[in-house]
Tab-separated table of C-alpha atoms and ligand atoms in Angstrom:
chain	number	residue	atom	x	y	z
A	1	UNK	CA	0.000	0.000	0.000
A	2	UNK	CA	1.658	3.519	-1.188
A	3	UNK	CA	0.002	6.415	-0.487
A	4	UNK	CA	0.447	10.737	0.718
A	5	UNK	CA	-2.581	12.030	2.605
A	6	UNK	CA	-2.511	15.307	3.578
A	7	UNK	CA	-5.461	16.311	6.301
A	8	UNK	CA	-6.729	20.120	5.858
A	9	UNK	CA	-6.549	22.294	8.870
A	10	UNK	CA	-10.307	22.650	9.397
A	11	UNK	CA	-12.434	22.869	12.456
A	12	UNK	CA	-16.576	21.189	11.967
A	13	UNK	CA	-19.191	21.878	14.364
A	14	UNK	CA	-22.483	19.583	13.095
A	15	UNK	CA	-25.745	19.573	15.035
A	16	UNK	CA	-29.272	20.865	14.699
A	17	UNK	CA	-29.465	24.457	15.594
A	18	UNK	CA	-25.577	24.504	15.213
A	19	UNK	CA	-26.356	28.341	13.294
A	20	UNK	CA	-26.280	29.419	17.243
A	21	UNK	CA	-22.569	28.688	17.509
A	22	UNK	CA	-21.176	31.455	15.267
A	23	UNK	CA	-20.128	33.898	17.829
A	24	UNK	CA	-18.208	31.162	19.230
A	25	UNK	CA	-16.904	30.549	16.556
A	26	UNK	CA	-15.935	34.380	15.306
A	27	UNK	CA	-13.913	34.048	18.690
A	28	UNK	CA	-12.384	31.384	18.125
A	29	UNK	CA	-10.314	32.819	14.945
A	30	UNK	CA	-10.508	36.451	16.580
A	31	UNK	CA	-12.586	37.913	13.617
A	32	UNK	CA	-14.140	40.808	15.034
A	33	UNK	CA	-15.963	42.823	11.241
A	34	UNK	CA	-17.578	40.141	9.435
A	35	UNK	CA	-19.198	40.123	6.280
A	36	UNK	CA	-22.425	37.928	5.830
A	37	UNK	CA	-22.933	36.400	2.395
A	38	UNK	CA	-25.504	34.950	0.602
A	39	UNK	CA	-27.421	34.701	-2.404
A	40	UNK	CA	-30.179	36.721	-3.498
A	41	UNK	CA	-33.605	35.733	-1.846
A	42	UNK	CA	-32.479	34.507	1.279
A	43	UNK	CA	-31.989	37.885	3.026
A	44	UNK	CA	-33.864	36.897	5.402
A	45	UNK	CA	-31.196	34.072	6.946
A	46	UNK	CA	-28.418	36.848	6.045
A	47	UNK	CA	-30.269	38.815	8.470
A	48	UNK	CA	-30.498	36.357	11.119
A	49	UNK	CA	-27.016	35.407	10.608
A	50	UNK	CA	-26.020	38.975	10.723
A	51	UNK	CA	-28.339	39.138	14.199
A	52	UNK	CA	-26.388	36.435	15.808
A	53	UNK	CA	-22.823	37.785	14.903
A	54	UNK	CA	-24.192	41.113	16.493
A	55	UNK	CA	-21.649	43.410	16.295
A	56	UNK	CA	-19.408	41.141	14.784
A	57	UNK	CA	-21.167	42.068	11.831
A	58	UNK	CA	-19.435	44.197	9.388
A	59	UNK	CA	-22.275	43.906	6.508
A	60	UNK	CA	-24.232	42.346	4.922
A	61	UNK	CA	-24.138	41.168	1.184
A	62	UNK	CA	-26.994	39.072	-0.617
A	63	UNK	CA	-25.530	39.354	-4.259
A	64	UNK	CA	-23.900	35.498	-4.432
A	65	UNK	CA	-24.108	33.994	-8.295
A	66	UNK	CA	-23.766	30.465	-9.701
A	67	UNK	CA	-20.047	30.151	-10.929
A	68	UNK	CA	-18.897	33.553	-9.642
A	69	UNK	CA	-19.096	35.528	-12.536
A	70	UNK	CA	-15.693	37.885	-12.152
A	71	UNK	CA	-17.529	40.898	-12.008
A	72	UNK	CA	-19.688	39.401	-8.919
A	73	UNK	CA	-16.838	38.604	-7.718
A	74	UNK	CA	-15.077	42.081	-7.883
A	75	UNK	CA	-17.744	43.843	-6.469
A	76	UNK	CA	-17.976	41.570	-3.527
A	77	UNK	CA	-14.007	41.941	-2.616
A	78	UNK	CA	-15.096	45.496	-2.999
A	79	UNK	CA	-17.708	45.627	-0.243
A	80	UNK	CA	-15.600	43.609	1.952
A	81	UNK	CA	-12.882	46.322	1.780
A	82	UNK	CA	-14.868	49.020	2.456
A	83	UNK	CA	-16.941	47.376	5.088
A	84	UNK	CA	-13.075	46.809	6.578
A	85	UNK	CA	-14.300	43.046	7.615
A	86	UNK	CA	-11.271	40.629	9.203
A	87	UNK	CA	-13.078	38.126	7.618
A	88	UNK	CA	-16.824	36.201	5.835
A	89	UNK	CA	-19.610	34.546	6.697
A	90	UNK	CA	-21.032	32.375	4.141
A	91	UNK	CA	-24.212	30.900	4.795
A	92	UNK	CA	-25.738	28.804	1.382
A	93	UNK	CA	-24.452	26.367	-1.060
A	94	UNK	CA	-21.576	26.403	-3.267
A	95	UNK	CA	-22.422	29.527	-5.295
A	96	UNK	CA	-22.231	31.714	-1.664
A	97	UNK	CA	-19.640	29.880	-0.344
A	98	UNK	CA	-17.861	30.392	-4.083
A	99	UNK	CA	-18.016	34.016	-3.616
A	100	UNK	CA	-16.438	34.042	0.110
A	101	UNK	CA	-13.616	32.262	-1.487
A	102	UNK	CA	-13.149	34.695	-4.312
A	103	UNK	CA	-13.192	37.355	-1.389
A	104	UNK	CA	-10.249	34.782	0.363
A	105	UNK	CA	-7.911	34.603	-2.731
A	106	UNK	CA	-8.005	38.512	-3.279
A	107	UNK	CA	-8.003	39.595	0.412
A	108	UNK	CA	-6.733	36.613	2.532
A	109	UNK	CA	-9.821	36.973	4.378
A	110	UNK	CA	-10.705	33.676	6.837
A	111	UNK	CA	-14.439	31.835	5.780
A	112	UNK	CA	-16.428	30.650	8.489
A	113	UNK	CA	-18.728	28.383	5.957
A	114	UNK	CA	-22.080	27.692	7.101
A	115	UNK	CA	-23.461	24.993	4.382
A	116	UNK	CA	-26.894	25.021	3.231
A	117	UNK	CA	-26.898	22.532	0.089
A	118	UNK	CA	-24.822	19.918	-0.234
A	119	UNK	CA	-22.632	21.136	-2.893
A	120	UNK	CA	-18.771	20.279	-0.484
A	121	UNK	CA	-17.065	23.408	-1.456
A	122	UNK	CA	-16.979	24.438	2.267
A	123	UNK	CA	-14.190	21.239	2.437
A	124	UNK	CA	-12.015	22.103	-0.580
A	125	UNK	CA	-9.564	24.312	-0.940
A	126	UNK	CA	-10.606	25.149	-4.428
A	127	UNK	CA	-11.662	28.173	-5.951
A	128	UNK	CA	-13.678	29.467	-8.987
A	129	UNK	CA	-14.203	32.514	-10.970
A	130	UNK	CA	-16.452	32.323	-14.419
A	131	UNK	CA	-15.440	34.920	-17.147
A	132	UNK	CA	-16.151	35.216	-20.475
A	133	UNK	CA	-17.954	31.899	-20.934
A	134	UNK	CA	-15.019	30.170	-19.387
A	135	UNK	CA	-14.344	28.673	-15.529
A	136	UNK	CA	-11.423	29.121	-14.266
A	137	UNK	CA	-10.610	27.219	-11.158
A	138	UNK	CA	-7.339	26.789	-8.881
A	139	UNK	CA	-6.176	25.105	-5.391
A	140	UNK	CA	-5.165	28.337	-2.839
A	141	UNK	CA	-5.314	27.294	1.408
A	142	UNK	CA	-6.152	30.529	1.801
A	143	UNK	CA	-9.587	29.772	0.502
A	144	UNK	CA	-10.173	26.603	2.684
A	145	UNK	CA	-12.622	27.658	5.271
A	146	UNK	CA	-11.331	27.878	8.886
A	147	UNK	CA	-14.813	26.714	10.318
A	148	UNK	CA	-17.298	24.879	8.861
A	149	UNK	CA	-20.733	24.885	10.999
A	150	UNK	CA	-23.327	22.096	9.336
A	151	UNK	CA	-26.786	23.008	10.506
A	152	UNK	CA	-29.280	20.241	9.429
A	153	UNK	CA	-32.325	22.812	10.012
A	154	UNK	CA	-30.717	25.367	7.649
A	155	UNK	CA	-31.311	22.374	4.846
A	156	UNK	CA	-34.988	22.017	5.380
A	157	UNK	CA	-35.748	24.493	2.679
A	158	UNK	CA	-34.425	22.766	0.440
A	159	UNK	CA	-36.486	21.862	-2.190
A	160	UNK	CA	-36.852	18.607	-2.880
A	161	UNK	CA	-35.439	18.385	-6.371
A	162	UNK	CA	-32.796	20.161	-6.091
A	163	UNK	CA	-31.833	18.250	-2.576
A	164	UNK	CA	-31.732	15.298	-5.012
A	165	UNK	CA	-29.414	16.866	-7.441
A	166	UNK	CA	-26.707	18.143	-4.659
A	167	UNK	CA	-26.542	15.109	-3.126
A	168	UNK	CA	-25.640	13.111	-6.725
A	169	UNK	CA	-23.227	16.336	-7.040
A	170	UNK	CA	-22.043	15.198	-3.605
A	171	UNK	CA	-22.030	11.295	-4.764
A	172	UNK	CA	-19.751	12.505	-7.920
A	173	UNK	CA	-16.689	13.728	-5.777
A	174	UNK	CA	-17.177	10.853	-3.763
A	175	UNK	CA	-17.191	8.268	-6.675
A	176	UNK	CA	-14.381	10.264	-8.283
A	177	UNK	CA	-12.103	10.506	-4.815
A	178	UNK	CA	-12.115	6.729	-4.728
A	179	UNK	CA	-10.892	6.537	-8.294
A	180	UNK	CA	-8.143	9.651	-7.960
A	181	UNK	CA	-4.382	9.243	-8.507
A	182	UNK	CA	-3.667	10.531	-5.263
A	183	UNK	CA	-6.776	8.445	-3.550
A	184	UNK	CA	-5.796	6.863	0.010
A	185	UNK	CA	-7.079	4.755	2.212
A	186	UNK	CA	-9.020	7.240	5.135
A	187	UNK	CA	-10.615	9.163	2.009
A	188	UNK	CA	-11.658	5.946	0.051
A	189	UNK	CA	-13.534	5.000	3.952
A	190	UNK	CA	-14.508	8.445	3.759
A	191	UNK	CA	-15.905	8.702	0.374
A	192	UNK	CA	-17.817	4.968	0.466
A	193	UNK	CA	-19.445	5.782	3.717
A	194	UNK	CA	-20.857	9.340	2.152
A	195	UNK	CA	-22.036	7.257	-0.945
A	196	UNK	CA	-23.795	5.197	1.607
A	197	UNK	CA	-25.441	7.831	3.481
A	198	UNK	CA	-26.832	9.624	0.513
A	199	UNK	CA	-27.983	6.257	-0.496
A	200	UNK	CA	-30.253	5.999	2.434
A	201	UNK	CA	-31.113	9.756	2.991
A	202	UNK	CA	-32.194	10.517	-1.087
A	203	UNK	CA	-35.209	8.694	-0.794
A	204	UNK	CA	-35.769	9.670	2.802
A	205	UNK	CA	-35.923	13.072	1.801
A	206	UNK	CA	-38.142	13.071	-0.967
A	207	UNK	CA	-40.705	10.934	1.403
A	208	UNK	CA	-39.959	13.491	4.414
A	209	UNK	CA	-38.491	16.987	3.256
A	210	UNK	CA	-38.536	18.548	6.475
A	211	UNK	CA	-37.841	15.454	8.896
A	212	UNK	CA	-34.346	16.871	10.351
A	213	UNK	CA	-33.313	13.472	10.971
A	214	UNK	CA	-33.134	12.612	7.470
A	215	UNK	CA	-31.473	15.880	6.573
A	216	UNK	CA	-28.884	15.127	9.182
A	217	UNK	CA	-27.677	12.376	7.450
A	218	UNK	CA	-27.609	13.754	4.208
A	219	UNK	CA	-25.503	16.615	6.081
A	220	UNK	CA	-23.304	13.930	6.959
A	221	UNK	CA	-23.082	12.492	3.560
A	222	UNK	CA	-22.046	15.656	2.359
A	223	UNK	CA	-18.901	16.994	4.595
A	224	UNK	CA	-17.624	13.222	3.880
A	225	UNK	CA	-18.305	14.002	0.076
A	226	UNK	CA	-16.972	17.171	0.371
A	227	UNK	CA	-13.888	16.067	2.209
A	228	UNK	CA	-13.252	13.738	-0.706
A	229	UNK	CA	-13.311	16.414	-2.817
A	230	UNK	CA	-11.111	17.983	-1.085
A	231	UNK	CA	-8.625	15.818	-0.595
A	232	UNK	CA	-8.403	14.252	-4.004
A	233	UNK	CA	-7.466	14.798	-7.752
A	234	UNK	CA	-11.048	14.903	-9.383
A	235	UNK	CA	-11.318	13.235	-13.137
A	236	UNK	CA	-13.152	13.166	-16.363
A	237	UNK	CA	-16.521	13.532	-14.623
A	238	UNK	CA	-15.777	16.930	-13.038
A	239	UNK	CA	-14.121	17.683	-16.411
A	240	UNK	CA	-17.133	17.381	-18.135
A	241	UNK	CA	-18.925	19.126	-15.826
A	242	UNK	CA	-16.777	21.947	-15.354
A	243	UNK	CA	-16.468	22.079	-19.645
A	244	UNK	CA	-20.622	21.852	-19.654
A	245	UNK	CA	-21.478	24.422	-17.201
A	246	UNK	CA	-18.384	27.276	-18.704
A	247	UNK	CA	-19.544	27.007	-21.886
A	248	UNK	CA	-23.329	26.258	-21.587
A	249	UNK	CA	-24.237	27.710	-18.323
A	250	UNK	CA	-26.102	24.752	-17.088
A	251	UNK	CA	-27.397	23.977	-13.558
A	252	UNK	CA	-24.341	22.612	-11.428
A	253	UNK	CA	-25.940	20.105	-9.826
A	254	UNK	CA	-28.368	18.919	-12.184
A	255	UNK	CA	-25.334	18.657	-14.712
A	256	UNK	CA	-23.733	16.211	-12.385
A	257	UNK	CA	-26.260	13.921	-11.325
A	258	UNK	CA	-27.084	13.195	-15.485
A	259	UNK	CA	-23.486	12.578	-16.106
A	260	UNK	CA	-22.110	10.742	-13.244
A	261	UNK	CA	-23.662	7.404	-14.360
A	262	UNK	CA	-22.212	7.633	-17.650
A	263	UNK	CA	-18.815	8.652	-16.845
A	264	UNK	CA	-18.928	6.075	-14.263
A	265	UNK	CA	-19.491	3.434	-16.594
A	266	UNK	CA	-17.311	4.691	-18.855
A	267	UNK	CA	-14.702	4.117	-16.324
A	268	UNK	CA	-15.725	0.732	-14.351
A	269	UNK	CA	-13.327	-1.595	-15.682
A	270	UNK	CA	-10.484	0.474	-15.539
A	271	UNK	CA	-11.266	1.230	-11.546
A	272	UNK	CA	-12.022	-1.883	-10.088
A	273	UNK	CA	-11.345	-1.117	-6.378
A	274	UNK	CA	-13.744	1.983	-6.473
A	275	UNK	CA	-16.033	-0.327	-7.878
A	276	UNK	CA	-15.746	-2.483	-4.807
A	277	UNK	CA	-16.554	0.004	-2.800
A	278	UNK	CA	-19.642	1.494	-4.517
A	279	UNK	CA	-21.417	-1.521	-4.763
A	280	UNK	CA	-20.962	-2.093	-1.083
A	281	UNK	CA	-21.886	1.633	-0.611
A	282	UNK	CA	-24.882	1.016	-3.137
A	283	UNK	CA	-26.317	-2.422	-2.380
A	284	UNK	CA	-25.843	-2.623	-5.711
A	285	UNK	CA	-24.060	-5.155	-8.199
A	286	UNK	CA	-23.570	-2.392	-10.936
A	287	UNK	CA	-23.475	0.879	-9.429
A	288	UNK	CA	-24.041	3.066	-12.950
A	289	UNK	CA	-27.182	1.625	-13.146
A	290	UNK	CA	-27.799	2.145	-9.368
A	291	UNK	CA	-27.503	5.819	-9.300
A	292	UNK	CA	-28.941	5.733	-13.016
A	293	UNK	CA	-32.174	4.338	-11.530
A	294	UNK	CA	-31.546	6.601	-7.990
A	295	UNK	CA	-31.617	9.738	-9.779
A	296	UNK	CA	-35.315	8.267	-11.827
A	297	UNK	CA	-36.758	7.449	-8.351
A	298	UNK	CA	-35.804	10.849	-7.230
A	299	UNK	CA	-36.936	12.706	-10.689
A	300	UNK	CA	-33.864	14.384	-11.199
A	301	UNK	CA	-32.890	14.935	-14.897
A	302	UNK	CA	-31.498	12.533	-16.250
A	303	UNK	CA	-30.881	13.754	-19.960
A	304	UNK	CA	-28.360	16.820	-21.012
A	305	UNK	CA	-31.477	17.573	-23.180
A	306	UNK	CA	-33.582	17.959	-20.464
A	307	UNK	CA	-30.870	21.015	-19.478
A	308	UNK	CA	-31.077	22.300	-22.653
A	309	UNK	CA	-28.170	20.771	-24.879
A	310	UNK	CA	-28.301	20.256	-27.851
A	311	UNK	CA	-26.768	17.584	-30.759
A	312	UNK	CA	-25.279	20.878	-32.195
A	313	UNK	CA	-23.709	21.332	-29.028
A	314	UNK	CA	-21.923	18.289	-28.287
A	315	UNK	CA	-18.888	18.871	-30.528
A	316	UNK	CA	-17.772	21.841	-28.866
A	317	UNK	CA	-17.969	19.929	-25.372
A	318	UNK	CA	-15.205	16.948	-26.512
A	319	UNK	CA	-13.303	19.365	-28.167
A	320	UNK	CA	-13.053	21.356	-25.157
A	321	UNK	CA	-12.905	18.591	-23.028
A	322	UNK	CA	-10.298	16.738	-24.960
A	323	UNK	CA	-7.934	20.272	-25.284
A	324	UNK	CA	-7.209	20.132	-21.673
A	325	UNK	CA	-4.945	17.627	-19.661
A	326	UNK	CA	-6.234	15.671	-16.728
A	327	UNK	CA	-6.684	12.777	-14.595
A	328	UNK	CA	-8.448	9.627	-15.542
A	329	UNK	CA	-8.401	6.263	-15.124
A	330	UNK	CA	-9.147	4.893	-18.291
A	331	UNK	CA	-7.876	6.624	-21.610
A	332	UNK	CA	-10.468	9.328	-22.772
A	333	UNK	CA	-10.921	9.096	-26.520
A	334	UNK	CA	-13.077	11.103	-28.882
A	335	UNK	CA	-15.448	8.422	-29.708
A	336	UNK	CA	-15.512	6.853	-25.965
A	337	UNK	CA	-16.439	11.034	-24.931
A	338	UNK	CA	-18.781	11.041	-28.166
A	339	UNK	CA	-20.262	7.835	-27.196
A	340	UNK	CA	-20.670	8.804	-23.677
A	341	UNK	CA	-22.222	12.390	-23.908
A	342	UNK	CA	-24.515	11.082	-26.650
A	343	UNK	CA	-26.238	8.259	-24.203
A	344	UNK	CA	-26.655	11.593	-21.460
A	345	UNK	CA	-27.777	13.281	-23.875
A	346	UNK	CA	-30.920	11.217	-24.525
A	347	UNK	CA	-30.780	9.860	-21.061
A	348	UNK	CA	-30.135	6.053	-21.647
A	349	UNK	CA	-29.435	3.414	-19.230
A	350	UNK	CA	-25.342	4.024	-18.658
A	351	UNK	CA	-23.232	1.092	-20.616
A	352	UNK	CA	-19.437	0.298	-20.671
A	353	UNK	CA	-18.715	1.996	-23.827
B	1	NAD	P1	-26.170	27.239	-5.230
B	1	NAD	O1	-25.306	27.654	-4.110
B	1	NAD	O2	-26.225	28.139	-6.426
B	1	NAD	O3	-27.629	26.988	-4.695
B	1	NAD	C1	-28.640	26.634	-5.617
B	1	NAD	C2	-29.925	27.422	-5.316
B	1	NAD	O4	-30.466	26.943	-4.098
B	1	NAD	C3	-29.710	28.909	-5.132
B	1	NAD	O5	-30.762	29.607	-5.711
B	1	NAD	C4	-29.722	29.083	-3.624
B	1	NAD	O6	-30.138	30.356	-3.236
B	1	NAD	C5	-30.713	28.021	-3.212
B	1	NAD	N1	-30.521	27.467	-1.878
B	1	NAD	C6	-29.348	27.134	-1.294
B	1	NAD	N2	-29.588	26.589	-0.084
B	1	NAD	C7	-30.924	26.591	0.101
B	1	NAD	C8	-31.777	26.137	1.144
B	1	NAD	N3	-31.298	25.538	2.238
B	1	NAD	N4	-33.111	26.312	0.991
B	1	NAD	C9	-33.638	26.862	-0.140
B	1	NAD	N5	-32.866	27.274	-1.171
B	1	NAD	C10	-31.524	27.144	-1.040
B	1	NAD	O7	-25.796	25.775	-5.792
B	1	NAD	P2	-24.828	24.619	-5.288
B	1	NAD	O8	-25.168	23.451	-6.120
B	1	NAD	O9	-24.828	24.498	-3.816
B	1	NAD	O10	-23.385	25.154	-5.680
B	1	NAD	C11	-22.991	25.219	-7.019
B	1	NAD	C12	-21.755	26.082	-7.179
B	1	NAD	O11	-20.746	25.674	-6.256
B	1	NAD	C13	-21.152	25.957	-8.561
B	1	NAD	O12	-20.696	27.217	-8.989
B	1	NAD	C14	-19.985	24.997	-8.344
B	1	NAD	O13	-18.972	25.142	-9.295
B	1	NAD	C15	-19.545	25.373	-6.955
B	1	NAD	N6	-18.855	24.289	-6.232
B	1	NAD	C16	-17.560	24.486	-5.900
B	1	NAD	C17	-16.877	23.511	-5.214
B	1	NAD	C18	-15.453	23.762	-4.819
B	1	NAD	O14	-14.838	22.925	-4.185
B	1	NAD	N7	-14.901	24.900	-5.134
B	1	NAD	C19	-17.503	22.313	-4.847
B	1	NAD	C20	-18.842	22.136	-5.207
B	1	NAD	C21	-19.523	23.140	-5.903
């Protein structure tokens, strides 16, 4: 066994009503002027976040947008320097906690990352910034949040759908993490057992939306997902999905839950050990299909045509997707990529191409 882990200097405080710890946790890291951060429309738990924080609060600032668009971006490193704040708040999914770490990477501003999808970026020392039709992403500690505080009753708002779509977004780091070059053994444990709670809590969910029991555990699912993410290479999947949404502007999570079957069988032979663990993690003796038919149950696209694409499109998507260099364990050809994009495209069972 040959392996380098590297553990992320992070402190998590998970428990229902866990929102009430922020002060202590403000204290903790000495931040004194923080800015709150969200995305449009839920002002209201800005507010409330703000409230608690008390006059720890520095501002406020509700203008958080799917892939950090650079000028969202700019405005918000903006308003954090002329609020003064020693640090953010960023209470919502990956688009709000995206923004605190484009304020990070300018300013060197600490995150306290309050998590209300299931997106992981809160565990990942990764950043994004959209411009011009194109992502650009990039690994900075600086970014990596200092606290995380999971809150299962922040997640009962969640609607439905798209809790089904984060938590496949969640399921695709962890499926990826066990697959990654620099995989090891406490994130493989890591990454099967958040596969296995999302496997459980999916279906909960859509039966009980606002049982916090059953959001607890997708919680759970989601800081191991996330910390798989976090602590691994990521491969053609997030590729894909990273090449889809830049130059398409599709829904994040929605993007991933259609693809991750695919690329997943694309890739089973060629990962045999991550395929051990899924189908433990799954129940399942061929786990493409599994999430395939999880994602049906749940009603979750399951077609890039349901997002929108279109055959016109799919050229532009290898070609892109083929330019750059990356991670993978099997070979990623032109027709294997044509091949696969075409069956998510129409939404057909996953095959081994
Ligand atoms: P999001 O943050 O855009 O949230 C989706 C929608 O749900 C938004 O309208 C938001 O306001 C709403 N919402 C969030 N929480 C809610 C709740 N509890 N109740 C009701 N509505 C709620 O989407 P996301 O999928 O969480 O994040 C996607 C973004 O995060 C993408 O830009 C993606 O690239 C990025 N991301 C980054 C990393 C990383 O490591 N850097 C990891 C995962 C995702």
């Amino acid at each position: 066994m040959n392996f380098t882990y590297q553990a992320l200097p992070m402190r998590v405080v998970f428990r229902l009503g866990a929102i009430a710890a922020l002060p202590e946790e403000a204290d903790l890291l000495g931040l004194r002027r923080l800015l709150v951060l969200s995305t449009p429309g839920h002002e209201g738990r800005a507010a409330t976040v703000a409230d608690l924080l008390g006059e720890r609060t520095a501002g406020v600032h509700t203008y958080a947008v799917m892939h950090v668009p650079v000028e969202v971006a700019r405005r918000a490193v903006e308003v954090a320097r002329s609020a003064s704040a020693d640090g953010c708040v960023a209470v919502g999914g990956g688009s709000t906690i995206g923004l605190g770490k484009a304020i990070a990477l300018e300013l060197s501003l600490p995150i306290i990352a309050v998590p209300t999808t299931y997106a992981g970026s809160e565990m990942t020392p990764v950043w994004g910034v959209t411009e011009e039709g194109a992502k650009r992403t990039g690994r900075d500690h600086k970014v990596l949040p200092r606290s995380v505080v999971y809150d299962p009753e922040l997640t009962l708002s969640l609607p439905v759908a798209l809790s089904a779509a984060s938590g496949m977004n969640a399921i695709a780091h962890a499926v990826e993490a066990l697959y990654a070059p620099d995989a090891s053994p406490i994130v493989s444990l890591m990454a099967e057992e958040g596969v296995r709670a999302f496997a459980a809590a999916l279906p909960a969910i859509a039966d009980a939306p606002r049982d916090p029991a059953v959001r607890a555990a997708a919680l759970y699912g989601a800081w191991l997902c996330g910390a798989a993410l976090g602590a691994t290479t990521m491969s053609l999947h997030h590729k894909l999905c990273h090449v889809l949404g830049g130059a398409l502007n599709l829904p994040h999570a929605e993007t991933h839950a259609v693809l991750l079957p695919h690329v997943l069988a694309y890739n089973a032979d060629a990962a045999p050990q991550a395929m051990t663990a899924l189908r433990k993690a799954l129940g399942a003796d061929d786990p493409a299909l599994a999430l395939y038919a999880l994602s049906g149950q749940l009603g979750t696209p399951t077609s890039l045509a349901e997002l929108g694409v279109g055959e016109e499109d799919l050229e532009r998507v290898v070609e892109q997707a083929l330019s750059a260099s990356y991670t993978n364990p099997r070979e990623v050809t032109p027709e294997g990529l044509r091949a696969l994009l075409q069956g998510a495209l129409h939404g057909q069972p996953p095959v081994s191409i």
